[in-house]
PDB file of C-alpha atoms in Angstrom:
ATOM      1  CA  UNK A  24      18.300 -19.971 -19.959  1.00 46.00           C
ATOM      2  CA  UNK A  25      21.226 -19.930 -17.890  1.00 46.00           C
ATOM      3  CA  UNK A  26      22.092 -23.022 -15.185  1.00 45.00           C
ATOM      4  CA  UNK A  27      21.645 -20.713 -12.366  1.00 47.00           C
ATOM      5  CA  UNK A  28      17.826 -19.736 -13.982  1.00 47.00           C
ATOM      6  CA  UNK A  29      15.548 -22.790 -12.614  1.00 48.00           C
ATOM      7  CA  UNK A  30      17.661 -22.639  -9.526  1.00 48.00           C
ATOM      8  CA  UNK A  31      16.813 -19.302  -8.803  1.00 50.00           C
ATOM      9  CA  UNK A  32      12.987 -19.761 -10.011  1.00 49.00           C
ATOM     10  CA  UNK A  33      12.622 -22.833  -7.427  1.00 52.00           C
ATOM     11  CA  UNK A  34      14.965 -20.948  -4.672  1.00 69.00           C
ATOM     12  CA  UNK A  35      12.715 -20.726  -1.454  1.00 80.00           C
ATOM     13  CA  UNK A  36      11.228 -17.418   0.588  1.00 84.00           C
ATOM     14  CA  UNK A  37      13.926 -15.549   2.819  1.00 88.00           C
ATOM     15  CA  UNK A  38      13.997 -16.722   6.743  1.00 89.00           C
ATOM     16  CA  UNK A  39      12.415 -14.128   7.788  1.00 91.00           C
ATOM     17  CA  UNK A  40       9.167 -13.972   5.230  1.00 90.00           C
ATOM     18  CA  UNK A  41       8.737 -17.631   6.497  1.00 91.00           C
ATOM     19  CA  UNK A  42       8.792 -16.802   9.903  1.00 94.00           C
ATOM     20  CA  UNK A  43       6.299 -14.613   9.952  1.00 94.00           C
ATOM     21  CA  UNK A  44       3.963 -16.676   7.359  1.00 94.00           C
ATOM     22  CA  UNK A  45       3.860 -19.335   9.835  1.00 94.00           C
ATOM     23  CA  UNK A  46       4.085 -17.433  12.753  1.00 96.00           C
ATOM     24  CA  UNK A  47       0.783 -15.771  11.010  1.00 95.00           C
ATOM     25  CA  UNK A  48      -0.358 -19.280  10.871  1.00 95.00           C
ATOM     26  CA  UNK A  49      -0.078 -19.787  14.582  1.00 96.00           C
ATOM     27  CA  UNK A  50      -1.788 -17.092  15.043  1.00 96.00           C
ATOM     28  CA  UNK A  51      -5.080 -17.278  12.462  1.00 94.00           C
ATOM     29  CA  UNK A  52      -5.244 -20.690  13.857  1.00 93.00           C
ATOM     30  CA  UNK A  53      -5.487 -19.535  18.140  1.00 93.00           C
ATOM     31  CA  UNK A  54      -8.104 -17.040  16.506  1.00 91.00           C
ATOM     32  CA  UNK A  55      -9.943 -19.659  14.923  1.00 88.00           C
ATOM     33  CA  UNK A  56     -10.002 -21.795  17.715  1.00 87.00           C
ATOM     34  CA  UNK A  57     -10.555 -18.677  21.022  1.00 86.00           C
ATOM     35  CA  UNK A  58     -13.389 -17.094  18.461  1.00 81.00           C
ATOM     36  CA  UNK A  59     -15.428 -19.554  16.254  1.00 75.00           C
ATOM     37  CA  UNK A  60     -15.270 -21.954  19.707  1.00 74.00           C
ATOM     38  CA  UNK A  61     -15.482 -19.285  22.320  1.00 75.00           C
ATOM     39  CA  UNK A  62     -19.043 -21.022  23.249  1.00 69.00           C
ATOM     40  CA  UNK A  63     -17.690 -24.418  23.254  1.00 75.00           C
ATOM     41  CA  UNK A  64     -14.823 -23.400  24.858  1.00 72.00           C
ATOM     42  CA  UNK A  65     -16.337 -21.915  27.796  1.00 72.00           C
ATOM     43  CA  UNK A  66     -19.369 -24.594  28.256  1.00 75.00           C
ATOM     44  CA  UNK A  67     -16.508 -27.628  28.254  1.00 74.00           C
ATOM     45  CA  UNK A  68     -14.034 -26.372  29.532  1.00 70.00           C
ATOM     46  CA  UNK A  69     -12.061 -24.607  32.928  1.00 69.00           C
ATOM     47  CA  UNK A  70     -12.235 -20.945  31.320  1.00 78.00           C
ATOM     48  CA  UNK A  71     -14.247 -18.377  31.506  1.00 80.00           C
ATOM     49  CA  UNK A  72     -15.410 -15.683  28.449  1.00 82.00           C
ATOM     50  CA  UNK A  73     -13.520 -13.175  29.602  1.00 83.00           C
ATOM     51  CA  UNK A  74     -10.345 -15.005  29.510  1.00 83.00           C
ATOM     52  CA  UNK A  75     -10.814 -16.995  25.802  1.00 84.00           C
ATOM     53  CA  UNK A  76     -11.786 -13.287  24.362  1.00 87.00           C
ATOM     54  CA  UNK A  77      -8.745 -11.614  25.663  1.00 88.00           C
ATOM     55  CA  UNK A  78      -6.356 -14.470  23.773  1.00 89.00           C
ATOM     56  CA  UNK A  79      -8.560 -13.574  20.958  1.00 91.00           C
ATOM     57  CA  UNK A  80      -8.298 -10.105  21.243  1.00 92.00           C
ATOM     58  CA  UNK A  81      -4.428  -9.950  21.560  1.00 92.00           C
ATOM     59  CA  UNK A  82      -4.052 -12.348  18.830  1.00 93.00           C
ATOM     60  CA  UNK A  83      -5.973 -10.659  16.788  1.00 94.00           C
ATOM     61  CA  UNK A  84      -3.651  -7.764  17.760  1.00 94.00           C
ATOM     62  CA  UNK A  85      -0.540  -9.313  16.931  1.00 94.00           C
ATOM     63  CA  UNK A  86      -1.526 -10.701  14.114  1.00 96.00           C
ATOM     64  CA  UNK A  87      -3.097  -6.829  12.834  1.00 96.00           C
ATOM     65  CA  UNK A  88       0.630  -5.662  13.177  1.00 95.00           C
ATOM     66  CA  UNK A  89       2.220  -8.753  11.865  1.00 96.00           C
ATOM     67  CA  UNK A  90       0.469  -8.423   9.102  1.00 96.00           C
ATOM     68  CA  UNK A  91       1.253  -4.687   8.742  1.00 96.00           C
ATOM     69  CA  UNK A  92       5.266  -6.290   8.859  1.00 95.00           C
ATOM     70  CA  UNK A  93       4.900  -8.954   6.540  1.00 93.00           C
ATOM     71  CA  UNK A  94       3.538  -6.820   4.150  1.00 93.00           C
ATOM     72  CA  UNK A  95       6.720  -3.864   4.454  1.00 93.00           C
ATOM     73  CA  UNK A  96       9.403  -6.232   3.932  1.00 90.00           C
ATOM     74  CA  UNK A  97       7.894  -8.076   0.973  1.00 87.00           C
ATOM     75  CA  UNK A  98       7.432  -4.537  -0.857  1.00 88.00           C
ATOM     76  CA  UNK A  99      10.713  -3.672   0.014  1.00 88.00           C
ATOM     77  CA  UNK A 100      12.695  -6.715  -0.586  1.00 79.00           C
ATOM     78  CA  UNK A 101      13.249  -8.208  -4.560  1.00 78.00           C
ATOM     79  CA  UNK A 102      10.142 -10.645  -5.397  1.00 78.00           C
ATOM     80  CA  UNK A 103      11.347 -14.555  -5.631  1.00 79.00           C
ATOM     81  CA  UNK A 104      11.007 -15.324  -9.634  1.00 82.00           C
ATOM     82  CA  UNK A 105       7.751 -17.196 -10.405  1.00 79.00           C
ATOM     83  CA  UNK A 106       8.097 -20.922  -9.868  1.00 78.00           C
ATOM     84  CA  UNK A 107       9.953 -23.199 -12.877  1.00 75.00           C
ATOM     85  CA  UNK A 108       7.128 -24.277 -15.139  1.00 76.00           C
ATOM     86  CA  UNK A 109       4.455 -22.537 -13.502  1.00 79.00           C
ATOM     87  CA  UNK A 110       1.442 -20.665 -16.132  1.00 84.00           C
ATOM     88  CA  UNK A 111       0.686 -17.432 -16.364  1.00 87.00           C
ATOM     89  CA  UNK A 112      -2.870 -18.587 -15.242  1.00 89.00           C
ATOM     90  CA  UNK A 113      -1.915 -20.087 -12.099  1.00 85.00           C
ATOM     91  CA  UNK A 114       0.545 -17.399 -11.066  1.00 86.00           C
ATOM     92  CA  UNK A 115      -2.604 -14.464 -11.539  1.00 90.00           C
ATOM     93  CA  UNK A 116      -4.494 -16.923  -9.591  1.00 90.00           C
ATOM     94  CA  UNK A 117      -1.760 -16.677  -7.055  1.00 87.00           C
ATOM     95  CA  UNK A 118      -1.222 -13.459  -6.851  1.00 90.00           C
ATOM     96  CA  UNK A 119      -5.213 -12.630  -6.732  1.00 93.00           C
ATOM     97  CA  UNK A 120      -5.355 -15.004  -3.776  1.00 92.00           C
ATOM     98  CA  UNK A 121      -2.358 -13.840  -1.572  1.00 91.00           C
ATOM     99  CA  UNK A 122      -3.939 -10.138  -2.086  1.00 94.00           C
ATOM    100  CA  UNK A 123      -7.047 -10.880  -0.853  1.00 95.00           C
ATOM    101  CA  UNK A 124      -5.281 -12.963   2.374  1.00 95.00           C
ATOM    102  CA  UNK A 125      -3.921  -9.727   2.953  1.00 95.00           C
ATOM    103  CA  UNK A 126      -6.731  -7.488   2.803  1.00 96.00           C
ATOM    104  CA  UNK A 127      -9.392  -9.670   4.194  1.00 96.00           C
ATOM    105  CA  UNK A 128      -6.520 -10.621   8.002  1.00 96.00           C
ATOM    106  CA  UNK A 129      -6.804  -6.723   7.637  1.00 96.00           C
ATOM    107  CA  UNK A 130     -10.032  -5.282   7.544  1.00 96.00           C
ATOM    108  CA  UNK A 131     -11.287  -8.283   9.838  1.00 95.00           C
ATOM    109  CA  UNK A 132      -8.480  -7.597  12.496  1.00 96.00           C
ATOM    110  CA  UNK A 133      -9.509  -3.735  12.008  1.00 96.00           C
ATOM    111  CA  UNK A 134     -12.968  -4.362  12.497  1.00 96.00           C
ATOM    112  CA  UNK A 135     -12.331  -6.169  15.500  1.00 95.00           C
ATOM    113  CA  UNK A 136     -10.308  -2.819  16.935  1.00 96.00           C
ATOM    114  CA  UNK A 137     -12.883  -0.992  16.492  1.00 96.00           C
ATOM    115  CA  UNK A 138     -15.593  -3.566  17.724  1.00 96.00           C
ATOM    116  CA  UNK A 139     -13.929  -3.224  20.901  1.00 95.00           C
ATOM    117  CA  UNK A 140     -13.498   0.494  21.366  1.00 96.00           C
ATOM    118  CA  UNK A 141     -17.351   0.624  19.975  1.00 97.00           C
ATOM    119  CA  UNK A 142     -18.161  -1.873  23.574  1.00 95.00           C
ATOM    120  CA  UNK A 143     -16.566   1.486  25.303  1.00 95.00           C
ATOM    121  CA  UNK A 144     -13.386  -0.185  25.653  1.00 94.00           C
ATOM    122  CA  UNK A 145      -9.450   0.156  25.413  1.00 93.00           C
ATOM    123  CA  UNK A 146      -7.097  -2.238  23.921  1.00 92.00           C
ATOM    124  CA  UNK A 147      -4.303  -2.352  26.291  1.00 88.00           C
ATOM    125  CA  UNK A 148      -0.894  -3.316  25.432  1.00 82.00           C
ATOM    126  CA  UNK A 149       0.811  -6.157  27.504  1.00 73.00           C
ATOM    127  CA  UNK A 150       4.188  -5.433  29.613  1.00 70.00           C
ATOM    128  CA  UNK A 151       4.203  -1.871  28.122  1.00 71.00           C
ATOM    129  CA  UNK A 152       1.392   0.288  30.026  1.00 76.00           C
ATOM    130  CA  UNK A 153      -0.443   2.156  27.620  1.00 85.00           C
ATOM    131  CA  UNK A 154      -3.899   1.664  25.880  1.00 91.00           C
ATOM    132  CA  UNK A 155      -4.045   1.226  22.122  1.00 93.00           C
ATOM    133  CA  UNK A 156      -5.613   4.547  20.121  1.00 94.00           C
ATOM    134  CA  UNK A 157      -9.272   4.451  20.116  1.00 95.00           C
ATOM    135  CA  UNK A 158     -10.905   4.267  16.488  1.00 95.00           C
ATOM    136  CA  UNK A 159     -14.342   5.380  17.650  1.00 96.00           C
ATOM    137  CA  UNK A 160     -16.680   6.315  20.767  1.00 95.00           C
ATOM    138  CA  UNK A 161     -19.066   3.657  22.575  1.00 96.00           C
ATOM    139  CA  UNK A 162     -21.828   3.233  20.045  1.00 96.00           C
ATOM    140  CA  UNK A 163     -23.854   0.242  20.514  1.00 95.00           C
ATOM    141  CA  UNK A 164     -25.243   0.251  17.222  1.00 96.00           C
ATOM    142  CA  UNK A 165     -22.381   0.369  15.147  1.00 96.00           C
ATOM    143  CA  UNK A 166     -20.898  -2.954  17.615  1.00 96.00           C
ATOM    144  CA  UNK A 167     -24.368  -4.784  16.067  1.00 96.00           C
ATOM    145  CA  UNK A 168     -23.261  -4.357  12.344  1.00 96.00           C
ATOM    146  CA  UNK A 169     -19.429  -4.594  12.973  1.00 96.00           C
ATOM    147  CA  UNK A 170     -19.811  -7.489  14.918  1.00 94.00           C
ATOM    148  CA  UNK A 171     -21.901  -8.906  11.775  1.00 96.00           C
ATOM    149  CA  UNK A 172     -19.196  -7.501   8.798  1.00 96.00           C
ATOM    150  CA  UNK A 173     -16.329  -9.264  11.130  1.00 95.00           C
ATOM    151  CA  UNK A 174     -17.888 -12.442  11.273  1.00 92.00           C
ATOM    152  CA  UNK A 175     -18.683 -12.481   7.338  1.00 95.00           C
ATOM    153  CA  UNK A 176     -14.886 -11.504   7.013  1.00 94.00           C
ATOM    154  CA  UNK A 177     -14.167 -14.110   8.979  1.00 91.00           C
ATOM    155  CA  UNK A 178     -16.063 -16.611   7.212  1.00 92.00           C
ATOM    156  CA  UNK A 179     -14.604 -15.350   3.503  1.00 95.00           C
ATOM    157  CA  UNK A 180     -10.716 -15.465   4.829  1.00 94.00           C
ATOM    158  CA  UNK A 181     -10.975 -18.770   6.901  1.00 92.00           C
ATOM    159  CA  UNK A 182     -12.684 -20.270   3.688  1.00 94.00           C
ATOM    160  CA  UNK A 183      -9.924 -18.262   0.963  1.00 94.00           C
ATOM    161  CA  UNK A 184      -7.226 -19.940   3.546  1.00 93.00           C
ATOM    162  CA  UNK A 185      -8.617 -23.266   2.928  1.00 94.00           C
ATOM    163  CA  UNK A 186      -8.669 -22.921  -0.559  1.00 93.00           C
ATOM    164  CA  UNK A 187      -4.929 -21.801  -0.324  1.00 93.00           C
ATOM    165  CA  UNK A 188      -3.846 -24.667   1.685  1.00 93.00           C
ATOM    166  CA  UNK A 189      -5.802 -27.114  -0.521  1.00 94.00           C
ATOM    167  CA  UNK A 190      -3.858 -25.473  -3.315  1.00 91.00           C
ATOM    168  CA  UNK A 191      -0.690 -25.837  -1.468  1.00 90.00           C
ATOM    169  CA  UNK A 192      -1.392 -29.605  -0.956  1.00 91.00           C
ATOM    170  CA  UNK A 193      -2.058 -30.235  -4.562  1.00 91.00           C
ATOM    171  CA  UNK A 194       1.189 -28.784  -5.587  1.00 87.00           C
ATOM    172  CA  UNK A 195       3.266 -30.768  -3.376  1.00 88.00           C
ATOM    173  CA  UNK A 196       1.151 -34.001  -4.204  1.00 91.00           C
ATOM    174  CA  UNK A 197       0.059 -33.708  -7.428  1.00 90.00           C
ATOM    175  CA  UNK A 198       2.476 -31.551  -9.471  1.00 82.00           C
ATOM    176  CA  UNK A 199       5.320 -32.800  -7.003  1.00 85.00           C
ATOM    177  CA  UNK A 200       6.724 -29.283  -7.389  1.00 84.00           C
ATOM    178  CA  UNK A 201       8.334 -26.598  -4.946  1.00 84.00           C
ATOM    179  CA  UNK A 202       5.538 -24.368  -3.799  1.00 84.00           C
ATOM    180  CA  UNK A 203       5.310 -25.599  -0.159  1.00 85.00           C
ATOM    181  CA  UNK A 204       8.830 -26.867   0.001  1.00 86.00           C
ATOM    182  CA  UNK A 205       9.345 -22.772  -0.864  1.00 86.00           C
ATOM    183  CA  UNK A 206       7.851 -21.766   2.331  1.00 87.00           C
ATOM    184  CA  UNK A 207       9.595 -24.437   4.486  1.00 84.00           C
ATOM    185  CA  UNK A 208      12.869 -23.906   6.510  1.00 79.00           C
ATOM    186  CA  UNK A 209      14.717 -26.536   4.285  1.00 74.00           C
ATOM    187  CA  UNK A 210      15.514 -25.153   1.024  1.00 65.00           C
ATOM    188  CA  UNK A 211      14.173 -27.031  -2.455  1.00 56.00           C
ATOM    189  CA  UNK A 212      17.170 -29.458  -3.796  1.00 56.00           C
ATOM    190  CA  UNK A 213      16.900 -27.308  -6.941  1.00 45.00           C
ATOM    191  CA  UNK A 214      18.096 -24.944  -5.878  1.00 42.00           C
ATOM    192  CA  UNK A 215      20.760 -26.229  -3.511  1.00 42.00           C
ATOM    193  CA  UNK A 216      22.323 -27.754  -6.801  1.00 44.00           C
ATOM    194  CA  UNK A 217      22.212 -24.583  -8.905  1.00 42.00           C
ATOM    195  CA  UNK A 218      23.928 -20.833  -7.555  1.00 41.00           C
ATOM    196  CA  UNK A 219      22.226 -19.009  -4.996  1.00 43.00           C
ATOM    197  CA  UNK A 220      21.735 -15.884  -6.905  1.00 45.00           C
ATOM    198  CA  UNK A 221      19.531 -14.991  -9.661  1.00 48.00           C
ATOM    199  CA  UNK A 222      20.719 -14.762 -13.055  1.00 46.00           C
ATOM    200  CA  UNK A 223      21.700 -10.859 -13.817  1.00 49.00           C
ATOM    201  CA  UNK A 224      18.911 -10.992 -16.018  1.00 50.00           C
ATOM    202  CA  UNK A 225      16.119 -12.021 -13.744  1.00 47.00           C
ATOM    203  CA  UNK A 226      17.147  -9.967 -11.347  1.00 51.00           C
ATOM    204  CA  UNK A 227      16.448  -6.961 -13.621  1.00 52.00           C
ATOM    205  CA  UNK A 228      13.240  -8.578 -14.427  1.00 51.00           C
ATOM    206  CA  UNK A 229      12.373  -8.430 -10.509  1.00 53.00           C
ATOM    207  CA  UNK A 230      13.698  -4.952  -9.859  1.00 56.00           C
ATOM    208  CA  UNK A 231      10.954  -3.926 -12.773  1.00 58.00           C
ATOM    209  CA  UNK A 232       8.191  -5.704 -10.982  1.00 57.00           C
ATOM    210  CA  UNK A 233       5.348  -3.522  -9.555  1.00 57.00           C
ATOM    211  CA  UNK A 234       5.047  -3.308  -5.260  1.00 54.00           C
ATOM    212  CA  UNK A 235       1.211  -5.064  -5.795  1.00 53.00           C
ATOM    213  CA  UNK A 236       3.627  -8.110  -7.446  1.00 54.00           C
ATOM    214  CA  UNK A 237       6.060  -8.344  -4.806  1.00 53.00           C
ATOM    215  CA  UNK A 238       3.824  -8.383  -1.908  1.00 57.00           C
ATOM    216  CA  UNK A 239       1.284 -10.780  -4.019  1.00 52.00           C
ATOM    217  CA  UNK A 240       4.517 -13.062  -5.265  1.00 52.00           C
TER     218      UNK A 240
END
């Protein structure tokens, strides 16, 4: 293996990939907090419903599209090469994990579209003047059993996200390696020390890598 190898295998995420994983972050978390609490949130405190389910409406919004973005530019840019000492186990693990992230911020921000064009309502879109399409007509009985699919999505991706940040922990703790230090705006020391690029012959390996691996990498 050549010097520039484990440099390139512990080399973090490109700027923009972080930003909008923990932009994603800020947003999943206001969700959390204006939709799970909404109740709370309302009997405690100075706001009213109205207000706490528009945040959670345009989050939810944002984060749709965001989503949407982050998912474009990791097909379309080269996957980062599988972290330095890493198994084959823990990298399908991985990859089965961020895939389902994806799909599950996706179909519950969907659901929640169409949840609110079901109540006979438009999503509007801030500064811009116009109304998001509507997915469907008022029907009251398909807001019952969306409502109850988005909540159970919910439920699944808040507890998949714990799992992945529990995961995340025990990497940096535990196996002292660079998965979270990856994802941060200062880059692993490994790969400071070592050249910036890949080796010519991981970066064929990458090019050869299927679009469901890059977006899951």
């Amino acid at each position: 293996m050549s010097p520039s190898a484990p440099a390139a295998a512990n080399a973090g995420y490109p700027r923009l990939q972080i930003l909008f994983h923990w932009l994603s972050v800020l947003l999943k978390a206001v969700l959390a907090l204006a939709g799970g609490l909404r109740h709370q949130l309302v009997s405690h405190a100075a706001v009213d419903m109205r207000s706490v389910m528009i945040v959670h409406i345009g989050c939810g919004m944002a984060l749709l599209f965001l989503t949407l973005l982050r998912a474009a530019t990791r097909l379309a840019g080269p996957a980062l090469p599988p972290l330095a000492g890493s198994s084959r186990a823990q990298r399908a693990c991985a990859h089965a994990a961020h895939l389902a992230i994806y799909g599950l911020i996706l179909g519950s921000c969907l659901l929640g579209w169409l949840i609110v064009n079901a109540k006979g309502m438009a999503i509007p879109m801030p500064l811009l003047g116009f109304d998001f399409p509507r997915l469907v007509a008022a029907d009251p009985a398909l807001v019952i059993a969306a409502v109850r699919l988005h909540d159970w999505l919910g439920w699944i991706c808040y507890g998949l996200l714990a799992v992945h940040i529990a995961a995340a922990v025990w990497h940096h703790v535990a196996l002292k390696d660079d998965t979270l230090r990856r994802m941060s705006w200062r880059r692993p020391e490994t790969a400071a020390a070592g050249c910036h690029r890949c080796s010519p012959a991981t970066e064929a390996q990458n090019e050869n890598l299927a679009p469901a691996d890059r977006l899951a990498s």
